[in-house]
Amino acid sequence: GENVEQHPSTLSVQEGDSAVIKCTYSDSASNYFPWYKQELGKGPQLIIDIRSNVGEKKDQRIAVTLNKTAKHFSLHITETQPEDSAVYFCAARASGSARQLTFGSGTQLTVLP
Amino acid sequence: GAGVSQSPRYKVAKRGQDVALRCDPISGHVSLFWYQQALGQGPEFLTYFQNEAQLDKSGLPSDRFFAERPEGSVSTLKIQRTQQEDSAVYLCASSLIRGRGNYGYTFGSGTRLTVV
């Protein structure tokens, strides 16, 4: 089955700096890669996603890049703000009848004021 | 409703007790998923429904875990004879399927189960 590795596990940045979180996946059949933000006591919230026919996608301060050959994808947050502090999860889903996501282990992002 | 609703938010069970966790998905969402999230980890897949049909239950850790969605809307995850290793947050998510497209999930806030 699919295996998703996520790095780093913790990340501290100064307010206004950029943050980058990286993930690798094992199943070459995976074609959908969402990123979730989880705040304390809440469920994961989808912040951006990318499909395998696209190499990059941007939404305001958030961008995701995908390298299918190397089987890795990254989340980039620019101009970080204290409210960006949370746990971020990457995930991957293969095509086919099974529609579940396989999640990475999470990155605790702390934005220091 | 506007989002995925889960109840109860917190549940403390004595070891050996049976529990039932409820999920009310977004109206009209065809797909419903249950995930288990241990402390400090990412969510792990338990089971998947398309309408009332349980199409995948490969993630259920043992036969003590049972899920149902009899009318294709509300779902219940039942855990029999709870054990300490069942302590986790149980997340429900729903998704709208159109054709073969991939769409993101909407998660509920979860039920935190503590087995003592």
Short mmCIF file of C-alpha atoms in Angstrom, two decimals, chain A residues 3-5 7 9 14 28 46 60 63 76 79 81 89 91-92 104-105:
data_model
loop_
_atom_site.label_atom_id
_atom_site.label_comp_id
_atom_site.label_asym_id
_atom_site.label_seq_id
_atom_site.Cartn_x
_atom_site.Cartn_y
_atom_site.Cartn_z
CA ASN A 3 3.40 5.11 2.40
CA VAL A 4 3.81 8.86 2.95
CA GLU A 5 6.84 10.34 4.69
CA HIS A 7 9.55 16.25 7.08
CA SER A 9 8.25 16.99 12.27
CA GLN A 14 9.91 34.10 12.40
CA SER A 28 3.32 5.69 -8.35
CA LEU A 46 -8.20 21.18 3.65
CA GLN A 60 -2.55 33.50 -2.04
CA ALA A 63 1.62 27.02 -2.83
CA HIS A 76 5.22 26.49 0.74
CA GLU A 79 4.82 35.76 4.70
CA GLN A 81 1.65 34.91 10.36
CA PHE A 89 -0.48 17.04 7.21
CA ALA A 91 -1.69 13.06 2.15
CA ALA A 92 -1.84 10.99 -1.01
CA GLY A 104 2.00 11.80 6.64
CA SER A 105 2.88 12.03 10.32
#
